[in-house]
Amino acid sequence: MRPLLLLLLATAHGLDTLKYKPILAKSSLGGLVTGSTFVLEQPRCIFEDNTASIWLVVATAAGKEHFNDSAQPGMPEWSFQRFPTNTSSYLTLGAMWYHYPCLTPSTEITVLRVGSETSCVDDTSVPNCNGPLPNPGPFWVKFLALNASGPVATTQWSEPIELMRARPIPSSSGAGGGRSGAMITITAILSVLLAVLLAALLATLCSSEACGVGSFRPDAASIRRYNTHHVYEQQAARL
């Protein structure tokens, strides 16, 4: 009953549906899509109501179909902390219309990174937390303009946005694992053969003289022999 009332309220306020469709940024900056974030172009020069606040709606496939444009920031039904288990969409990145002017300096970065806040992930007092996306998606986004009387304008839903997925490690029982096991076996065999070859080479080159191995036989020519018998003969003559 409540969603129906909100829908009637939005219709009574004369909600303006714009042709603009959010798109991923085309900036040269890296990391435009990661495992938990993505970067959008800012909705420059899109909204005309100068009293409106602009909110980003992030939704799953179910949220895209059932989101009500009369949603109000801060309501538990559309809080980040309940997404996606207990709610299929949430509001975040609130800004005033003048934050998205038509003219921008050439040095200004005009993008929005969705999912960049980590400090408020579990903080229910910050229901509009711009927390990391909990899974690869896909997700859909759109911008919603709200003023004191309710929603005044909304954009189209974006194309589905999928985040990067972690690549699974190949199982050892698979083809990749078989190749790895064969490589390890070949490497081990080659290492053993190389060790045997080096040992044989050392055994061939390392003779007893070269390596200093074997019994020590001094060269007879290098030893001086001293005959001491003449010393006793001279002493005997003197006596």
CSV table of N, CA and C in Angstrom, one decimal, residues 7-118:
chain,number,residue,atom,x,y,z
A,7,LEU,N,4.0,6.4,-5.2
A,7,LEU,CA,3.9,6.5,-6.6
A,7,LEU,C,2.8,7.6,-7.0
A,8,LEU,N,1.7,7.6,-6.3
A,8,LEU,CA,0.7,8.6,-6.6
A,8,LEU,C,1.2,10.0,-6.2
A,9,LEU,N,2.0,10.0,-5.1
A,9,LEU,CA,2.6,11.3,-4.7
A,9,LEU,C,3.5,11.9,-5.7
A,10,ALA,N,4.3,11.0,-6.3
A,10,ALA,CA,5.3,11.4,-7.3
A,10,ALA,C,4.5,11.9,-8.5
A,11,THR,N,3.5,11.2,-8.9
A,11,THR,CA,2.7,11.6,-10.1
A,11,THR,C,2.0,13.0,-9.8
A,12,ALA,N,1.5,13.2,-8.6
A,12,ALA,CA,0.8,14.4,-8.3
A,12,ALA,C,1.8,15.6,-8.3
A,13,HIS,N,3.1,15.4,-8.0
A,13,HIS,CA,4.1,16.4,-8.1
A,13,HIS,C,4.6,16.7,-9.5
A,14,GLY,N,4.1,16.0,-10.4
A,14,GLY,CA,4.5,16.2,-11.8
A,14,GLY,C,6.0,15.9,-12.1
A,15,LEU,N,6.4,14.6,-11.8
A,15,LEU,CA,7.8,14.2,-12.0
A,15,LEU,C,8.2,14.3,-13.4
A,16,ASP,N,9.3,14.9,-13.7
A,16,ASP,CA,9.8,15.1,-15.0
A,16,ASP,C,10.8,14.0,-15.3
A,17,THR,N,10.5,13.2,-16.3
A,17,THR,CA,11.5,12.1,-16.7
A,17,THR,C,12.4,12.6,-17.9
A,18,LEU,N,13.6,12.7,-17.6
A,18,LEU,CA,14.6,13.3,-18.5
A,18,LEU,C,15.1,12.2,-19.5
A,19,LYS,N,15.6,12.6,-20.6
A,19,LYS,CA,16.2,11.6,-21.6
A,19,LYS,C,17.6,11.2,-21.2
A,20,TYR,N,18.2,11.9,-20.3
A,20,TYR,CA,19.6,11.6,-20.0
A,20,TYR,C,19.8,10.2,-19.4
A,21,LYS,N,20.8,9.5,-19.8
A,21,LYS,CA,21.1,8.2,-19.2
A,21,LYS,C,22.5,8.2,-18.7
A,22,PRO,N,22.7,7.9,-17.4
A,22,PRO,CA,24.1,7.8,-16.8
A,22,PRO,C,25.0,6.9,-17.6
A,23,ILE,N,26.2,7.3,-17.7
A,23,ILE,CA,27.2,6.4,-18.5
A,23,ILE,C,28.5,6.3,-17.7
A,24,LEU,N,29.2,5.3,-17.9
A,24,LEU,CA,30.5,5.1,-17.3
A,24,LEU,C,31.5,6.2,-17.8
A,25,ALA,N,32.4,6.6,-17.0
A,25,ALA,CA,33.3,7.7,-17.4
A,25,ALA,C,34.2,7.3,-18.5
A,26,LYS,N,34.6,8.2,-19.3
A,26,LYS,CA,35.5,8.0,-20.5
A,26,LYS,C,36.9,8.6,-20.2
A,27,SER,N,37.1,8.9,-18.9
A,27,SER,CA,38.3,9.6,-18.5
A,27,SER,C,39.5,8.6,-18.8
A,28,SER,N,40.7,9.2,-18.9
A,28,SER,CA,41.9,8.5,-19.1
A,28,SER,C,42.5,7.9,-17.7
A,29,LEU,N,41.8,8.3,-16.7
A,29,LEU,CA,42.2,7.8,-15.4
A,29,LEU,C,42.0,6.3,-15.3
A,30,GLY,N,42.9,5.6,-14.6
A,30,GLY,CA,42.8,4.2,-14.5
A,30,GLY,C,41.8,3.8,-13.4
A,31,GLY,N,41.5,2.5,-13.4
A,31,GLY,CA,40.6,1.9,-12.4
A,31,GLY,C,39.1,2.4,-12.5
A,32,LEU,N,38.6,2.6,-13.7
A,32,LEU,CA,37.3,3.1,-13.9
A,32,LEU,C,36.3,2.0,-13.4
A,33,VAL,N,36.6,0.8,-13.5
A,33,VAL,CA,35.8,-0.3,-13.0
A,33,VAL,C,36.7,-1.3,-12.2
A,34,THR,N,36.4,-1.5,-11.0
A,34,THR,CA,37.2,-2.4,-10.1
A,34,THR,C,36.3,-3.5,-9.6
A,35,GLY,N,36.7,-4.2,-8.6
A,35,GLY,CA,35.9,-5.3,-8.1
A,35,GLY,C,34.8,-4.8,-7.2
A,36,SER,N,34.9,-3.5,-6.7
A,36,SER,CA,33.8,-3.0,-5.8
A,36,SER,C,33.4,-1.6,-6.1
A,37,THR,N,34.0,-1.0,-7.2
A,37,THR,CA,33.7,0.4,-7.5
A,37,THR,C,33.5,0.6,-9.0
A,38,PHE,N,32.9,1.7,-9.4
A,38,PHE,CA,32.9,2.1,-10.8
A,38,PHE,C,32.8,3.6,-10.9
A,39,VAL,N,33.1,4.2,-12.0
A,39,VAL,CA,33.2,5.6,-12.1
A,39,VAL,C,32.2,6.1,-13.2
A,40,LEU,N,31.4,7.1,-12.8
A,40,LEU,CA,30.4,7.6,-13.7
A,40,LEU,C,30.8,9.1,-14.2
A,41,GLU,N,30.3,9.4,-15.3
A,41,GLU,CA,30.3,10.9,-15.7
A,41,GLU,C,29.3,11.6,-14.9
A,42,GLN,N,29.7,12.8,-14.4
A,42,GLN,CA,28.8,13.7,-13.7
A,42,GLN,C,27.6,14.1,-14.6
A,43,PRO,N,26.4,14.3,-14.0
A,43,PRO,CA,25.3,14.8,-14.8
A,43,PRO,C,25.3,16.3,-15.0
A,44,ARG,N,26.2,16.8,-15.8
A,44,ARG,CA,26.4,18.2,-16.0
A,44,ARG,C,25.3,18.8,-16.8
A,45,CYS,N,24.8,19.9,-16.4
A,45,CYS,CA,23.8,20.7,-17.2
A,45,CYS,C,22.6,19.9,-17.5
A,46,ILE,N,22.1,19.0,-16.6
A,46,ILE,CA,21.0,18.2,-16.8
A,46,ILE,C,19.7,18.7,-16.1
A,47,PHE,N,19.9,19.1,-14.8
A,47,PHE,CA,18.7,19.5,-14.0
A,47,PHE,C,18.5,21.0,-14.0
A,48,GLU,N,17.3,21.4,-14.0
A,48,GLU,CA,16.9,22.8,-14.1
A,48,GLU,C,16.5,23.4,-12.8
A,49,ASP,N,15.9,22.6,-11.9
A,49,ASP,CA,15.4,23.1,-10.6
A,49,ASP,C,16.6,23.5,-9.7
A,50,ASN,N,16.7,24.8,-9.4
A,50,ASN,CA,17.8,25.2,-8.6
A,50,ASN,C,17.6,25.1,-7.1
A,51,THR,N,16.6,24.4,-6.7
A,51,THR,CA,16.3,24.1,-5.3
A,51,THR,C,16.5,22.6,-5.0
A,52,ALA,N,16.8,21.9,-6.0
A,52,ALA,CA,16.8,20.4,-5.9
A,52,ALA,C,18.1,19.9,-5.5
A,53,SER,N,18.1,18.8,-4.7
A,53,SER,CA,19.3,18.0,-4.4
A,53,SER,C,19.3,16.8,-5.4
A,54,ILE,N,20.4,16.4,-5.8
A,54,ILE,CA,20.6,15.4,-6.8
A,54,ILE,C,21.1,14.1,-6.1
A,55,TRP,N,20.4,13.0,-6.3
A,55,TRP,CA,20.9,11.8,-5.7
A,55,TRP,C,21.1,10.7,-6.7
A,56,LEU,N,22.0,9.8,-6.4
A,56,LEU,CA,22.3,8.7,-7.3
A,56,LEU,C,21.6,7.5,-6.7
A,57,VAL,N,20.8,6.8,-7.5
A,57,VAL,CA,20.1,5.6,-7.1
A,57,VAL,C,20.9,4.4,-7.7
A,58,VAL,N,21.3,3.4,-6.9
A,58,VAL,CA,22.0,2.2,-7.3
A,58,VAL,C,21.0,1.1,-7.1
A,59,ALA,N,20.8,0.2,-8.0
A,59,ALA,CA,19.8,-0.8,-7.9
A,59,ALA,C,20.3,-2.1,-8.6
A,60,THR,N,19.8,-3.2,-8.1
A,60,THR,CA,19.9,-4.5,-8.7
A,60,THR,C,18.8,-4.6,-9.8
A,61,ALA,N,18.7,-5.7,-10.5
A,61,ALA,CA,17.7,-5.9,-11.5
A,61,ALA,C,16.3,-5.8,-10.9
A,62,ALA,N,16.1,-6.3,-9.7
A,62,ALA,CA,14.8,-6.2,-9.1
A,62,ALA,C,14.5,-4.8,-8.6
A,63,GLY,N,15.6,-4.1,-8.1
A,63,GLY,CA,15.4,-2.7,-7.7
A,63,GLY,C,15.1,-1.8,-8.9
A,64,LYS,N,15.6,-2.1,-10.0
A,64,LYS,CA,15.4,-1.3,-11.2
A,64,LYS,C,13.9,-1.4,-11.6
A,65,GLU,N,13.3,-2.5,-11.4
A,65,GLU,CA,11.9,-2.7,-11.7
A,65,GLU,C,10.9,-2.1,-10.7
A,66,HIS,N,11.4,-2.1,-9.4
A,66,HIS,CA,10.4,-1.8,-8.3
A,66,HIS,C,10.8,-0.5,-7.6
A,67,PHE,N,11.8,0.2,-8.0
A,67,PHE,CA,12.2,1.4,-7.3
A,67,PHE,C,11.1,2.5,-7.5
A,68,ASN,N,10.8,3.2,-6.3
A,68,ASN,CA,9.8,4.2,-6.3
A,68,ASN,C,10.5,5.6,-6.3
A,69,ASP,N,10.2,6.4,-7.2
A,69,ASP,CA,10.8,7.7,-7.3
A,69,ASP,C,10.5,8.7,-6.1
A,70,SER,N,9.6,8.3,-5.3
A,70,SER,CA,9.3,9.1,-4.1
A,70,SER,C,10.1,8.7,-2.9
A,71,ALA,N,11.1,7.9,-3.1
A,71,ALA,CA,12.0,7.5,-2.1
A,71,ALA,C,12.7,8.7,-1.5
A,72,GLN,N,12.9,8.7,-0.2
A,72,GLN,CA,13.5,9.8,0.5
A,72,GLN,C,14.9,9.4,1.1
A,73,PRO,N,15.9,10.1,0.9
A,73,PRO,CA,17.2,9.8,1.6
A,73,PRO,C,17.1,9.6,3.1
A,74,GLY,N,17.7,8.6,3.6
A,74,GLY,CA,17.7,8.4,5.0
A,74,GLY,C,16.7,7.4,5.5
A,75,MET,N,15.8,7.0,4.6
A,75,MET,CA,14.8,6.0,5.0
A,75,MET,C,15.4,4.6,5.0
A,76,PRO,N,15.1,3.8,6.0
A,76,PRO,CA,15.7,2.5,6.0
A,76,PRO,C,15.5,1.6,4.8
A,77,GLU,N,14.4,1.8,4.2
A,77,GLU,CA,14.1,1.0,3.0
A,77,GLU,C,15.1,1.2,1.9
A,78,TRP,N,15.8,2.3,1.9
A,78,TRP,CA,16.7,2.6,0.8
A,78,TRP,C,18.1,2.9,1.3
A,79,SER,N,18.5,2.2,2.4
A,79,SER,CA,19.8,2.5,3.0
A,79,SER,C,20.9,1.5,2.4
A,80,PHE,N,22.1,2.0,2.4
A,80,PHE,CA,23.2,1.1,1.8
A,80,PHE,C,23.4,-0.1,2.7
A,81,GLN,N,23.3,0.0,4.0
A,81,GLN,CA,23.6,-1.1,4.9
A,81,GLN,C,22.6,-2.3,4.7
A,82,ARG,N,21.5,-2.1,4.1
A,82,ARG,CA,20.5,-3.2,3.8
A,82,ARG,C,20.7,-3.8,2.4
A,83,PHE,N,21.5,-3.2,1.6
A,83,PHE,CA,21.7,-3.6,0.2
A,83,PHE,C,22.7,-4.7,0.1
A,84,PRO,N,22.5,-5.8,-0.7
A,84,PRO,CA,21.3,-6.1,-1.4
A,84,PRO,C,20.4,-7.1,-0.8
A,85,THR,N,20.7,-7.5,0.5
A,85,THR,CA,20.0,-8.6,1.1
A,85,THR,C,18.5,-8.2,1.4
A,86,ASN,N,18.4,-7.0,2.1
A,86,ASN,CA,17.1,-6.5,2.5
A,86,ASN,C,16.5,-5.4,1.7
A,87,THR,N,17.2,-4.9,0.8
A,87,THR,CA,16.7,-3.9,-0.1
A,87,THR,C,17.4,-4.0,-1.5
A,88,SER,N,16.7,-3.7,-2.5
A,88,SER,CA,17.2,-3.9,-3.9
A,88,SER,C,17.8,-2.6,-4.5
A,89,SER,N,17.7,-1.5,-3.7
A,89,SER,CA,18.2,-0.3,-4.2
A,89,SER,C,18.5,0.7,-3.1
A,90,TYR,N,19.4,1.6,-3.3
A,90,TYR,CA,19.7,2.6,-2.2
A,90,TYR,C,20.1,3.9,-2.9
A,91,LEU,N,20.0,5.0,-2.1
A,91,LEU,CA,20.4,6.4,-2.5
A,91,LEU,C,21.7,6.8,-1.9
A,92,THR,N,22.5,7.4,-2.7
A,92,THR,CA,23.8,7.9,-2.3
A,92,THR,C,24.3,9.1,-3.1
A,93,LEU,N,25.5,9.6,-2.7
A,93,LEU,CA,26.1,10.7,-3.4
A,93,LEU,C,25.2,11.9,-3.6
A,94,GLY,N,24.5,12.3,-2.5
A,94,GLY,CA,23.7,13.5,-2.6
A,94,GLY,C,24.5,14.8,-2.9
A,95,ALA,N,24.0,15.6,-3.8
A,95,ALA,CA,24.7,16.9,-4.1
A,95,ALA,C,23.6,17.9,-4.6
A,96,MET,N,23.9,19.2,-4.5
A,96,MET,CA,23.0,20.2,-4.9
A,96,MET,C,23.2,20.4,-6.4
A,97,TRP,N,22.2,20.9,-7.1
A,97,TRP,CA,22.2,21.1,-8.5
A,97,TRP,C,23.4,21.9,-9.0
A,98,TYR,N,23.8,22.9,-8.2
A,98,TYR,CA,24.9,23.7,-8.6
A,98,TYR,C,26.3,23.0,-8.6
A,99,HIS,N,26.3,21.8,-8.1
A,99,HIS,CA,27.6,21.0,-8.1
A,99,HIS,C,27.8,20.5,-9.5
A,100,TYR,N,26.8,20.5,-10.4
A,100,TYR,CA,26.9,20.0,-11.7
A,100,TYR,C,26.6,21.1,-12.7
A,101,PRO,N,27.4,22.1,-12.8
A,101,PRO,CA,27.1,23.2,-13.7
A,101,PRO,C,27.4,22.8,-15.2
A,102,CYS,N,26.9,23.7,-16.1
A,102,CYS,CA,27.1,23.4,-17.5
A,102,CYS,C,28.6,23.6,-17.9
A,103,LEU,N,29.2,24.7,-17.4
A,103,LEU,CA,30.6,25.0,-17.8
A,103,LEU,C,31.5,24.5,-16.7
A,104,THR,N,32.6,23.8,-17.1
A,104,THR,CA,33.5,23.3,-16.2
A,104,THR,C,34.9,23.7,-16.6
A,105,PRO,N,35.8,24.0,-15.7
A,105,PRO,CA,37.2,24.3,-16.0
A,105,PRO,C,37.9,23.1,-16.7
A,106,SER,N,38.8,23.3,-17.6
A,106,SER,CA,39.4,22.2,-18.3
A,106,SER,C,40.2,21.3,-17.4
A,107,THR,N,40.6,21.8,-16.2
A,107,THR,CA,41.5,21.0,-15.3
A,107,THR,C,40.6,20.3,-14.3
A,108,GLU,N,39.3,20.5,-14.3
A,108,GLU,CA,38.5,19.8,-13.2
A,108,GLU,C,38.1,18.4,-13.7
A,109,ILE,N,38.2,17.5,-12.7
A,109,ILE,CA,37.8,16.1,-12.9
A,109,ILE,C,36.3,16.0,-12.7
A,110,THR,N,35.5,15.7,-13.7
A,110,THR,CA,34.1,15.7,-13.6
A,110,THR,C,33.5,14.3,-13.6
A,111,VAL,N,33.9,13.5,-12.6
A,111,VAL,CA,33.4,12.1,-12.5
A,111,VAL,C,33.0,11.8,-11.1
A,112,LEU,N,32.2,10.7,-11.0
A,112,LEU,CA,31.8,10.3,-9.7
A,112,LEU,C,32.2,8.8,-9.5
A,113,ARG,N,32.9,8.6,-8.4
A,113,ARG,CA,33.3,7.2,-8.1
A,113,ARG,C,32.3,6.6,-7.1
A,114,VAL,N,31.6,5.6,-7.6
A,114,VAL,CA,30.6,4.9,-6.8
A,114,VAL,C,31.3,3.7,-6.0
A,115,GLY,N,31.1,3.7,-4.7
A,115,GLY,CA,31.6,2.7,-3.9
A,115,GLY,C,33.0,3.0,-3.2
A,116,SER,N,33.3,4.2,-3.0
A,116,SER,CA,34.6,4.6,-2.6
A,116,SER,C,34.8,4.8,-1.1
A,117,GLU,N,33.6,4.8,-0.3
A,117,GLU,CA,33.7,5.0,1.1
A,117,GLU,C,33.7,3.7,1.9
A,118,THR,N,34.6,3.5,2.8
A,118,THR,CA,34.7,2.3,3.6
A,118,THR,C,34.4,2.5,5.1
